[in-house]
Amino acid sequence: MDTASPDVADESARTPESHTSWKRFALFSVPAGVAVGAILVAMAQGALAASFTVSGQDFKISADELRGEGFVQYGWLDQTVREEAVPVAVAGIESAEIDGLCQSVLTEFPLIGTISLELTAGDQGTPVQAENLVIDMSQMDGNAEFENIEIGRDAGTLEKGPSGAQGFNDLFGMQSDVIVVQDLEQTARAASAGTFRLSGLSLGLSLGESECF
């Protein structure tokens, strides 16, 4: 009877590396039904405070590569100055390095037309560095790889990301020790960080549409 060689046996005993390739992959599960109603009531009564009021505009973020340690993700609702709820996926990273960062936003002005604001950084061999990075987004594309990922964890028990980066109990969440995303493209509503170091920063305004992707 044939027996497996030691090399084959060793290979089969290894734990496979967590790897996910995203293309138009929805990162979050928005609370539904009663959960949404309860959250909206809490926001209206001031019982649920957002980190800050978001604008009515979204913006785009792209990067050649993002490398992060301590990653969490969960569904949330941001609030505009008009007290409108905006569903988002919150991605929190305790410590991140970003190569080839681009951030852009378009604004319409009467008589002038579209104005583009575009920021780039991290293109000269020194990556952008961020601590306690939190991004509220509605869309993300890219090729992602995780280490020690937990999918479907209760959002209220997330513990690997920035301090306070948790969702509501009984709702969907995910976390991992490490996240690496190549060819990152995000549409976001808000971003915050405890520390944000931008090497090779370039910021410019232009007429017309000029976006990161």
Short mmCIF file of N, CA, C and O in Angstrom, two decimals, residues 82-153:
data_model
loop_
_atom_site.label_atom_id
_atom_site.label_comp_id
_atom_site.label_asym_id
_atom_site.label_seq_id
_atom_site.Cartn_x
_atom_site.Cartn_y
_atom_site.Cartn_z
N ARG A 82 -27.86 67.80 8.57
CA ARG A 82 -29.32 67.82 8.44
C ARG A 82 -29.96 66.64 9.17
O ARG A 82 -31.15 66.36 8.99
N GLU A 83 -29.17 65.95 9.98
CA GLU A 83 -29.62 64.82 10.78
C GLU A 83 -30.12 63.67 9.91
O GLU A 83 -31.06 62.93 10.28
N GLU A 84 -29.51 63.50 8.76
CA GLU A 84 -29.80 62.37 7.89
C GLU A 84 -28.81 61.25 8.19
O GLU A 84 -27.61 61.50 8.35
N ALA A 85 -29.30 60.02 8.26
CA ALA A 85 -28.44 58.87 8.53
C ALA A 85 -27.81 58.37 7.24
O ALA A 85 -28.47 58.26 6.21
N VAL A 86 -26.51 58.08 7.30
CA VAL A 86 -25.77 57.58 6.15
C VAL A 86 -25.14 56.23 6.52
O VAL A 86 -24.25 56.18 7.37
N PRO A 87 -25.59 55.11 5.93
CA PRO A 87 -24.98 53.82 6.26
C PRO A 87 -23.57 53.71 5.69
O PRO A 87 -23.33 54.08 4.54
N VAL A 88 -22.65 53.22 6.51
CA VAL A 88 -21.25 53.09 6.09
C VAL A 88 -20.67 51.78 6.64
O VAL A 88 -21.22 51.19 7.56
N ALA A 89 -19.58 51.38 6.06
CA ALA A 89 -18.76 50.31 6.63
C ALA A 89 -17.56 50.97 7.28
O ALA A 89 -16.82 51.72 6.64
N VAL A 90 -17.37 50.74 8.56
CA VAL A 90 -16.23 51.30 9.28
C VAL A 90 -15.08 50.29 9.23
O VAL A 90 -15.24 49.14 9.62
N ALA A 91 -13.94 50.74 8.74
CA ALA A 91 -12.71 49.94 8.74
C ALA A 91 -11.72 50.63 9.67
O ALA A 91 -11.35 51.78 9.45
N GLY A 92 -11.30 49.93 10.72
CA GLY A 92 -10.34 50.49 11.67
C GLY A 92 -9.04 49.71 11.62
O GLY A 92 -9.04 48.48 11.60
N ILE A 93 -7.91 50.43 11.59
CA ILE A 93 -6.59 49.81 11.56
C ILE A 93 -5.73 50.47 12.63
O ILE A 93 -5.58 51.70 12.65
N GLU A 94 -5.17 49.67 13.50
CA GLU A 94 -4.38 50.22 14.61
C GLU A 94 -3.12 50.90 14.13
O GLU A 94 -2.75 51.98 14.61
N SER A 95 -2.42 50.30 13.18
CA SER A 95 -1.19 50.87 12.63
C SER A 95 -1.11 50.53 11.15
O SER A 95 -1.25 49.36 10.78
N ALA A 96 -0.89 51.54 10.29
CA ALA A 96 -0.91 51.31 8.84
C ALA A 96 0.23 52.03 8.14
O ALA A 96 0.66 53.11 8.57
N GLU A 97 0.70 51.44 7.04
CA GLU A 97 1.62 52.07 6.10
C GLU A 97 0.98 52.01 4.72
O GLU A 97 0.41 50.99 4.34
N ILE A 98 1.08 53.12 3.97
CA ILE A 98 0.38 53.23 2.68
C ILE A 98 1.35 53.73 1.63
O ILE A 98 1.96 54.79 1.79
N ASP A 99 1.47 52.99 0.53
CA ASP A 99 2.29 53.40 -0.61
C ASP A 99 1.39 53.98 -1.69
O ASP A 99 0.34 53.41 -2.02
N GLY A 100 1.82 55.11 -2.27
CA GLY A 100 1.09 55.70 -3.39
C GLY A 100 -0.32 56.12 -3.05
O GLY A 100 -1.28 55.79 -3.75
N LEU A 101 -0.47 56.89 -1.98
CA LEU A 101 -1.80 57.35 -1.55
C LEU A 101 -2.31 58.47 -2.44
O LEU A 101 -1.58 59.38 -2.81
N CYS A 102 -3.59 58.39 -2.78
CA CYS A 102 -4.28 59.47 -3.50
C CYS A 102 -5.65 59.68 -2.86
O CYS A 102 -6.32 58.71 -2.49
N GLN A 103 -6.02 60.95 -2.68
CA GLN A 103 -7.34 61.29 -2.16
C GLN A 103 -7.91 62.42 -2.99
O GLN A 103 -7.23 63.41 -3.26
N SER A 104 -9.16 62.29 -3.44
CA SER A 104 -9.75 63.32 -4.30
C SER A 104 -11.21 63.54 -3.94
O SER A 104 -11.91 62.64 -3.46
N VAL A 105 -11.67 64.77 -4.18
CA VAL A 105 -13.07 65.11 -3.97
C VAL A 105 -13.48 66.14 -5.02
O VAL A 105 -12.69 67.02 -5.38
N LEU A 106 -14.71 66.02 -5.52
CA LEU A 106 -15.26 66.95 -6.50
C LEU A 106 -16.31 67.82 -5.85
O LEU A 106 -17.13 67.35 -5.06
N THR A 107 -16.29 69.13 -6.18
CA THR A 107 -17.26 70.08 -5.64
C THR A 107 -17.82 70.92 -6.78
O THR A 107 -17.04 71.41 -7.62
N GLU A 108 -19.13 71.07 -6.82
CA GLU A 108 -19.80 71.89 -7.84
C GLU A 108 -20.04 73.30 -7.31
O GLU A 108 -20.61 73.48 -6.24
N PHE A 109 -19.58 74.31 -8.06
CA PHE A 109 -19.79 75.71 -7.71
C PHE A 109 -20.62 76.39 -8.80
O PHE A 109 -20.39 76.15 -9.99
N PRO A 110 -21.59 77.24 -8.40
CA PRO A 110 -22.37 77.98 -9.40
C PRO A 110 -21.46 78.82 -10.30
O PRO A 110 -20.46 79.38 -9.82
N LEU A 111 -21.77 78.87 -11.57
CA LEU A 111 -21.06 79.65 -12.59
C LEU A 111 -19.68 79.08 -12.93
O LEU A 111 -19.25 79.10 -14.08
N ILE A 112 -18.96 78.56 -11.94
CA ILE A 112 -17.60 78.04 -12.18
C ILE A 112 -17.65 76.62 -12.69
O ILE A 112 -16.92 76.25 -13.61
N GLY A 113 -18.50 75.78 -12.11
CA GLY A 113 -18.56 74.38 -12.50
C GLY A 113 -17.86 73.48 -11.49
O GLY A 113 -17.80 73.80 -10.30
N THR A 114 -17.30 72.39 -11.97
CA THR A 114 -16.68 71.40 -11.09
C THR A 114 -15.25 71.79 -10.73
O THR A 114 -14.45 72.14 -11.59
N ILE A 115 -14.96 71.74 -9.44
CA ILE A 115 -13.61 71.96 -8.93
C ILE A 115 -13.11 70.65 -8.31
O ILE A 115 -13.81 70.01 -7.53
N SER A 116 -11.90 70.25 -8.67
CA SER A 116 -11.31 69.02 -8.13
C SER A 116 -10.22 69.36 -7.12
O SER A 116 -9.36 70.20 -7.38
N LEU A 117 -10.28 68.71 -5.97
CA LEU A 117 -9.22 68.79 -4.97
C LEU A 117 -8.57 67.42 -4.91
O LEU A 117 -9.23 66.42 -4.66
N GLU A 118 -7.26 67.38 -5.13
CA GLU A 118 -6.55 66.09 -5.17
C GLU A 118 -5.29 66.15 -4.33
O GLU A 118 -4.51 67.09 -4.43
N LEU A 119 -5.12 65.15 -3.48
CA LEU A 119 -3.96 65.04 -2.60
C LEU A 119 -3.23 63.73 -2.91
O LEU A 119 -3.86 62.68 -3.04
N THR A 120 -1.90 63.80 -3.00
CA THR A 120 -1.10 62.59 -3.17
C THR A 120 0.04 62.61 -2.16
O THR A 120 0.50 63.68 -1.73
N ALA A 121 0.52 61.43 -1.79
CA ALA A 121 1.62 61.32 -0.83
C ALA A 121 2.15 59.88 -0.86
O ALA A 121 1.51 58.97 -1.38
N GLY A 122 3.34 59.72 -0.29
CA GLY A 122 3.92 58.39 -0.18
C GLY A 122 4.44 57.81 -1.47
O GLY A 122 4.43 56.59 -1.64
N ASP A 123 4.94 58.65 -2.38
CA ASP A 123 5.41 58.18 -3.68
C ASP A 123 6.92 58.20 -3.83
O ASP A 123 7.43 57.97 -4.92
N GLN A 124 7.66 58.47 -2.79
CA GLN A 124 9.11 58.62 -2.91
C GLN A 124 9.87 57.61 -2.04
O GLN A 124 10.91 57.91 -1.47
N GLY A 125 9.34 56.40 -1.93
CA GLY A 125 10.00 55.37 -1.16
C GLY A 125 9.74 55.43 0.33
O GLY A 125 10.16 54.55 1.07
N THR A 126 9.05 56.47 0.79
CA THR A 126 8.69 56.60 2.20
C THR A 126 7.17 56.55 2.32
O THR A 126 6.49 57.47 1.88
N PRO A 127 6.61 55.47 2.86
CA PRO A 127 5.15 55.34 2.88
C PRO A 127 4.49 56.32 3.84
O PRO A 127 5.10 56.82 4.78
N VAL A 128 3.23 56.60 3.58
CA VAL A 128 2.39 57.31 4.53
C VAL A 128 2.21 56.41 5.75
O VAL A 128 2.04 55.20 5.63
N GLN A 129 2.27 57.02 6.94
CA GLN A 129 2.11 56.26 8.18
C GLN A 129 0.91 56.80 8.95
O GLN A 129 0.73 58.01 9.07
N ALA A 130 0.10 55.89 9.46
CA ALA A 130 -1.10 56.28 10.21
C ALA A 130 -1.25 55.40 11.44
O ALA A 130 -0.99 54.19 11.38
N GLU A 131 -1.66 56.01 12.54
CA GLU A 131 -1.97 55.28 13.77
C GLU A 131 -3.44 55.51 14.10
O GLU A 131 -3.97 56.60 13.96
N ASN A 132 -4.10 54.44 14.53
CA ASN A 132 -5.53 54.50 14.89
C ASN A 132 -6.35 55.10 13.73
O ASN A 132 -7.10 56.05 13.91
N LEU A 133 -6.17 54.52 12.56
CA LEU A 133 -6.85 54.97 11.35
C LEU A 133 -8.26 54.38 11.29
O LEU A 133 -8.44 53.18 11.46
N VAL A 134 -9.26 55.24 11.05
CA VAL A 134 -10.65 54.81 10.94
C VAL A 134 -11.23 55.44 9.67
O VAL A 134 -11.19 56.66 9.50
N ILE A 135 -11.77 54.61 8.79
CA ILE A 135 -12.36 55.08 7.53
C ILE A 135 -13.81 54.62 7.45
O ILE A 135 -14.09 53.42 7.59
N ASP A 136 -14.72 55.55 7.22
CA ASP A 136 -16.14 55.25 7.01
C ASP A 136 -16.38 55.23 5.51
O ASP A 136 -16.31 56.28 4.86
N MET A 137 -16.68 54.07 4.95
CA MET A 137 -16.72 53.95 3.50
C MET A 137 -18.01 53.28 3.03
O MET A 137 -18.72 52.63 3.80
N SER A 138 -18.28 53.46 1.72
CA SER A 138 -19.44 52.82 1.10
C SER A 138 -19.04 51.82 0.03
O SER A 138 -19.89 51.06 -0.44
N GLN A 139 -17.77 51.81 -0.35
CA GLN A 139 -17.33 50.91 -1.42
C GLN A 139 -15.83 50.69 -1.31
O GLN A 139 -15.09 51.58 -0.90
N MET A 140 -15.38 49.48 -1.66
CA MET A 140 -13.95 49.18 -1.66
C MET A 140 -13.65 48.10 -2.68
O MET A 140 -14.36 47.10 -2.77
N ASP A 141 -12.60 48.31 -3.47
CA ASP A 141 -12.08 47.31 -4.40
C ASP A 141 -10.61 47.09 -4.09
O ASP A 141 -9.93 47.99 -3.58
N GLY A 142 -10.11 45.92 -4.45
CA GLY A 142 -8.69 45.66 -4.28
C GLY A 142 -8.43 44.19 -4.11
O GLY A 142 -9.34 43.35 -4.16
N ASN A 143 -7.17 43.84 -3.93
CA ASN A 143 -6.76 42.46 -3.65
C ASN A 143 -6.24 42.43 -2.22
O ASN A 143 -5.22 43.05 -1.92
N ALA A 144 -6.95 41.71 -1.36
CA ALA A 144 -6.67 41.77 0.08
C ALA A 144 -6.20 40.43 0.61
O ALA A 144 -6.65 39.36 0.16
N GLU A 145 -5.32 40.50 1.59
CA GLU A 145 -4.82 39.32 2.27
C GLU A 145 -4.88 39.56 3.78
O GLU A 145 -4.48 40.62 4.26
N PHE A 146 -5.41 38.58 4.52
CA PHE A 146 -5.56 38.70 5.96
C PHE A 146 -4.75 37.62 6.67
O PHE A 146 -4.53 36.55 6.12
N GLU A 147 -4.37 37.89 7.90
CA GLU A 147 -3.79 36.88 8.76
C GLU A 147 -4.66 36.75 10.01
O GLU A 147 -4.99 37.74 10.65
N ASN A 148 -5.02 35.50 10.34
CA ASN A 148 -5.84 35.21 11.51
C ASN A 148 -7.15 36.00 11.50
O ASN A 148 -7.47 36.75 12.42
N ILE A 149 -7.92 35.80 10.43
CA ILE A 149 -9.16 36.55 10.27
C ILE A 149 -10.32 35.86 10.97
O ILE A 149 -10.39 34.63 11.03
N GLU A 150 -11.21 36.66 11.54
CA GLU A 150 -12.45 36.19 12.16
C GLU A 150 -13.60 36.90 11.46
O GLU A 150 -13.73 38.12 11.58
N ILE A 151 -14.44 36.16 10.75
CA ILE A 151 -15.57 36.72 10.01
C ILE A 151 -16.86 36.33 10.70
O ILE A 151 -17.08 35.16 11.02
N GLY A 152 -17.72 37.31 10.95
CA GLY A 152 -18.98 37.05 11.62
C GLY A 152 -18.91 37.21 13.13
O GLY A 152 -19.85 36.85 13.84
N ARG A 153 -17.83 37.77 13.62
CA ARG A 153 -17.72 38.02 15.06
C ARG A 153 -18.70 39.14 15.46
O ARG A 153 -18.96 40.06 14.68
#
